[in-house]
Amino acid sequence: MARDRLLTRDRIVPLLILVSVMLGWELATRVFQIPRWVLPPPSAVVQALIRDQRLLLRHLTVTLEEVGLGLTFSVLLAIVLAIGIVSSRLVERSVYPLVVASQAVPIVALAPILLIWFGYGLTPKVIVVVLVCFFPIAVNLVDGLRGVDPEFVDLVRSFGGTSWQTLRVVRIPGALPAFFSGLRVAAAVSVIGALIGEWVGSSAGLGYLMIRAASQFHTDRVFAAVLVSAVVSIGLFWIVGVVERIALPWRRSARTET
Amino acid sequence: MKSAPLHWRVELRHVTKTFYRGRQALTVLGPLDLRVADREFVGLVGPSGCGKSTLLNVIAGIEQPTSGEVWLDGEPAPERLGRVAYMHQRDLLLPWRTVLDNAILPLELRGIPRREAAARALPWLERFGLAEFTHAYPAQLSGGMRQRVAFLRTLLADRPLLLLDEPFGALDALTRASLQEWLLTLWEELDRTVILVTHDVEEALLLSDRVLVLSPRPGRIVREIVVDLPRPRPYEIVTDPRFVRLKAEVLAELRARSTMEVQFDGT
Ligand SMILES: Nc1ncnc2c1ncn2[C@@H]1O[C@H](COP(=O)(O)OP(=O)(O)OP(=O)(O)O)[C@@H](O)[C@H]1O
Ligand SMILES: [Mg+2]
């Protein structure tokens, strides 16, 4: 693969598609004279992005804080749950169904209740982010910890290793690739969690900005805010990928794996 | 065999092993009695699936015998994990560890600081021709190199008893021959006791003081052949009439017990 060349087919094709969609959109809004408050053309979105950059930035900071805290707690919660689930049948039987059930709770219904309990501050948003994010991490981690080759465990035992050492030397490193897969999914959906939390009741954040702008028919600003959140999602996804590559150098060097 | 010792390095007393899968019972081993003296080199040959790996698992303590006892150094050793150095049939290199970190794993598990462990391992890596791969990951190694790392790791466990399960299984004849030569040198140099499982009768005879032939499953010792050939044994010894006779004896024993997959290499 020619990594150093900027214009490979891998890049040109998606770029062309993106550009033509944008052009089509721009043309359509002009030809059909669609009002800006119904569907702003891309150029108007870009204008709004530039015009409202300070506003967007201020609300972005709030959303990022919720996402950051939410992801951190999700990881911690997922680790505790996963280790509990794989090391004790009792925990597995009693907790795993609850973990799964937590995903059936409609967040849109839960969020107003969280609002009543915790007010308009950061807490209910972080809780929503955790609810959305801990699940993919926990499930992947459980699979990863379970999927470790039992003969690796025997190897450590045969050298007199304790079960704690087995966890440290075999299970955890073996589960890391799965953990990162889960984390990547979580990172991508975390922003949605924060936005939902904000929609239900808040005084700041990209979600709040979207609702307010929509009610004022500043549709271009809504689109700009959506664009920013999308970029944040993609960015988080990408960052996790980079961290993964740094944390798992052995996967890069594999000759057979891809 | 060397003169009778005060106590045996390993002693299996009427050991059997049965695996239960649901209601189904599969007796894999025994009853089996085995005594190995200190500094003895014992070869184990037997048909595939007769329980050789299971036997080593039992000696290492990964599996407990269904009945019978395992003694180490003259005492019953119901808990013996960590007391013998075991090279498994698969190389079991941890893919996320470099060659060095794989090799020093047993030292690390014993709490020896990494720096000290590395200092101990480096000369060996040199000697094993792995020096330039010290910081490579297992996925970057050839099959032979992986086996050498696994072997080194077993050696660094630094236990008087080595259990080797087909250590040179996946290697070409040349690499195999040179590794066999090494193993002999090391054994003579380091005063270890070795139990070697192999499919290769020639290998067993070349290296061992005694070769034990196991029956098909459930594995029992059906024949003991003392290899009274002088040491050191150069590879050319395989053409020595005494060697050829011993080999024929072992092969006949294996063949007599039918369905086996022993390595025949046109004699
Ligand atoms: N943990 C286990 N549970 C159930 N059955 C097992 C287990 N381990 C081994 N067996 C069975 O025991 C028998 C002997 O296996 P073992 O690996 O000891 O044979 P082996 O002599 O080492 O064979 P090979 O020469 O092919 O390596 C096989 O039939 C195998 O399926
Ligand atoms: Mg085996």
Coordinates of N, CA, C and O in Angstrom, one line a residue, chain A residues 148-149 151-152 154-162 165-166 168-171 173-175 249-251 253-257, chain B residues 60-63 81-84 86 88 90 92-97 105-106 108-110 137 139-142 153-154 157:
Chain A
V148 N -9.3 -16.0 25.9 CA -7.9 -16.3 26.0 C -7.6 -17.8 26.0 O -8.3 -18.6 26.6
D149 N -6.6 -18.2 25.2 CA -6.3 -19.6 25.1 C -6.0 -20.2 26.5 O -5.1 -19.8 27.2
E151 N -4.5 -22.8 27.2 CA -3.2 -23.3 27.4 C -2.2 -22.2 27.8 O -1.2 -22.5 28.5
F152 N -2.5 -21.0 27.5 CA -1.6 -19.9 28.0 C -1.8 -19.8 29.6 O -0.8 -19.6 30.3
D154 N -2.5 -22.4 31.4 CA -1.8 -23.6 31.9 C -0.3 -23.3 32.0 O 0.4 -23.7 32.9
L155 N 0.2 -22.6 31.0 CA 1.6 -22.3 30.9 C 2.0 -21.5 32.1 O 3.0 -21.8 32.8
V156 N 1.3 -20.4 32.4 CA 1.6 -19.6 33.6 C 1.5 -20.4 34.9 O 2.3 -20.3 35.8
R157 N 0.5 -21.3 34.9 CA 0.3 -22.1 36.1 C 1.5 -23.0 36.3 O 2.0 -23.2 37.4
S158 N 2.0 -23.6 35.1 CA 3.1 -24.6 35.2 C 4.4 -23.9 35.7 O 5.2 -24.6 36.2
F159 N 4.5 -22.6 35.5 CA 5.6 -21.9 36.1 C 5.4 -21.4 37.5 O 6.1 -20.6 38.0
G160 N 4.3 -21.9 38.1 CA 4.0 -21.5 39.4 C 3.3 -20.1 39.6 O 3.3 -19.6 40.7
G161 N 2.8 -19.6 38.5 CA 2.1 -18.3 38.6 C 0.8 -18.4 39.3 O 0.1 -19.4 39.3
T162 N 0.5 -17.3 40.0 CA -0.8 -17.2 40.7 C -1.9 -16.8 39.8 O -1.6 -16.4 38.6
Q165 N -1.4 -13.3 38.8 CA -0.4 -13.2 37.7 C -1.0 -13.6 36.4 O -0.7 -13.0 35.3
T166 N -1.8 -14.6 36.4 CA -2.4 -15.1 35.1 C -3.2 -13.9 34.5 O -3.2 -13.7 33.3
R168 N -2.8 -10.8 35.0 CA -2.0 -9.7 34.5 C -1.2 -10.0 33.3 O -1.0 -9.2 32.4
V169 N -0.7 -11.3 33.2 CA 0.3 -11.6 32.2 C -0.5 -12.2 30.9 O 0.0 -12.0 29.8
V170 N -1.6 -12.8 31.2 CA -2.3 -13.5 30.0 C -3.6 -12.9 29.7 O -3.9 -12.5 28.6
R171 N -4.5 -12.8 30.7 CA -5.9 -12.5 30.4 C -6.0 -11.0 30.0 O -6.7 -10.7 29.0
P173 N -3.7 -8.7 28.8 CA -3.1 -8.4 27.5 C -3.9 -9.1 26.4 O -4.1 -8.5 25.3
G174 N -4.3 -10.3 26.6 CA -5.1 -11.0 25.6 C -6.4 -10.4 25.3 O -6.9 -10.5 24.2
A175 N -7.0 -9.7 26.3 CA -8.3 -9.1 26.1 C -8.3 -7.7 25.5 O -9.3 -7.2 25.1
P249 N 1.5 -2.8 20.0 CA 2.5 -2.8 18.9 C 2.6 -4.2 18.2 O 2.9 -4.3 17.1
W250 N 2.4 -5.2 19.0 CA 2.5 -6.6 18.5 C 1.5 -6.9 17.4 O 1.7 -7.8 16.6
R251 N 0.4 -6.2 17.4 CA -0.6 -6.5 16.3 C -0.1 -5.9 15.0 O -0.5 -6.4 13.9
S253 N 3.0 -5.7 14.1 CA 4.1 -6.4 13.5 C 3.7 -7.8 13.0 O 4.5 -8.5 12.5
A254 N 2.5 -8.2 13.2 CA 2.1 -9.5 12.9 C 2.2 -9.7 11.4 O 1.9 -8.9 10.6
R255 N 2.8 -10.9 11.0 CA 3.0 -11.2 9.6 C 1.7 -11.7 9.0 O 1.4 -11.5 7.8
T256 N 1.0 -12.5 9.8 CA -0.2 -13.2 9.2 C -1.5 -12.4 9.4 O -2.3 -12.5 8.6
E257 N -1.5 -11.8 10.6 CA -2.8 -11.1 10.8 C -2.9 -9.8 10.1 O -1.9 -9.2 9.6
Chain B
A60 N 3.7 -32.2 35.7 CA 3.9 -30.8 36.0 C 2.9 -30.2 37.0 O 3.1 -29.2 37.6
G61 N 1.8 -31.0 37.2 CA 0.8 -30.5 38.2 C -0.4 -29.7 37.6 O -1.2 -29.3 38.3
I62 N -0.3 -29.6 36.2 CA -1.5 -28.9 35.6 C -2.7 -29.7 35.7 O -3.8 -29.2 35.9
E63 N -2.5 -31.1 35.6 CA -3.6 -32.0 35.8 C -3.3 -32.8 37.1 O -2.1 -33.1 37.3
L81 N 2.9 -27.4 41.1 CA 3.0 -26.3 40.0 C 4.2 -25.5 40.3 O 4.4 -25.0 41.5
G82 N 5.0 -25.2 39.3 CA 6.2 -24.3 39.5 C 7.4 -25.1 39.9 O 8.5 -24.5 40.0
R83 N 7.3 -26.4 40.2 CA 8.5 -27.1 40.6 C 9.2 -27.8 39.5 O 10.4 -28.2 39.7
V84 N 8.6 -27.9 38.3 CA 9.3 -28.5 37.2 C 9.2 -27.5 36.0 O 8.3 -26.7 36.0
Y86 N 8.5 -27.0 32.2 CA 7.7 -27.8 31.3 C 7.6 -27.0 29.9 O 7.1 -25.9 29.9
H88 N 5.7 -27.1 26.7 CA 4.5 -27.7 26.1 C 4.7 -28.1 24.6 O 5.6 -27.6 24.0
R90 N 2.8 -27.2 22.2 CA 2.7 -26.0 21.4 C 3.6 -25.0 22.0 O 3.9 -25.0 23.2
L92 N 3.4 -21.9 22.6 CA 2.7 -21.0 23.6 C 3.5 -19.7 23.9 O 3.6 -19.3 25.0
L93 N 4.0 -19.1 22.8 CA 4.6 -17.8 23.1 C 3.5 -16.8 23.1 O 2.6 -16.8 22.3
L94 N 3.6 -15.9 24.1 CA 2.6 -14.9 24.2 C 2.8 -13.8 23.1 O 3.8 -13.2 23.0
P95 N 1.8 -13.7 22.2 CA 2.0 -12.8 21.0 C 2.3 -11.4 21.4 O 2.8 -10.7 20.5
W96 N 1.8 -11.0 22.6 CA 2.0 -9.6 22.9 C 3.3 -9.3 23.6 O 3.6 -8.2 24.1
R97 N 4.2 -10.3 23.8 CA 5.5 -10.1 24.4 C 6.6 -10.4 23.4 O 6.5 -11.2 22.5
L105 N 9.7 -14.9 31.1 CA 8.4 -15.1 31.8 C 8.5 -15.8 33.1 O 8.1 -15.4 34.2
P106 N 9.2 -17.0 33.1 CA 9.2 -17.7 34.4 C 10.0 -17.0 35.5 O 9.6 -17.1 36.7
E108 N 10.1 -13.7 35.7 CA 9.2 -12.6 36.1 C 8.2 -13.1 37.1 O 7.9 -12.4 38.1
L109 N 7.6 -14.3 36.8 CA 6.6 -14.8 37.7 C 7.1 -15.1 39.0 O 6.4 -15.2 40.0
R110 N 8.4 -15.3 39.1 CA 9.0 -15.5 40.4 C 9.4 -14.3 41.1 O 10.1 -14.3 42.2
Y137 N 8.5 -9.6 17.9 CA 7.4 -10.3 18.4 C 7.3 -11.7 17.8 O 7.8 -11.9 16.7
A139 N 5.1 -13.2 16.2 CA 4.5 -13.3 14.8 C 5.6 -13.1 13.8 O 5.4 -13.4 12.6
Q140 N 6.7 -12.5 14.2 CA 7.8 -12.2 13.2 C 8.8 -13.3 13.1 O 9.7 -13.2 12.3
L141 N 8.6 -14.4 13.9 CA 9.6 -15.4 13.9 C 9.2 -16.6 13.1 O 8.0 -16.9 12.8
S142 N 10.2 -17.4 12.7 CA 10.0 -18.7 12.0 C 9.6 -19.7 13.0 O 9.8 -19.5 14.2
R153 N 12.9 -20.4 27.3 CA 12.0 -20.1 28.4 C 11.9 -21.2 29.4 O 12.0 -21.0 30.6
T154 N 11.9 -22.4 28.9 CA 11.8 -23.6 29.8 C 13.1 -23.7 30.6 O 13.1 -24.0 31.8
A157 N 13.5 -21.3 33.4 CA 12.7 -21.6 34.6 C 13.6 -22.2 35.7 O 13.3 -22.1 36.9

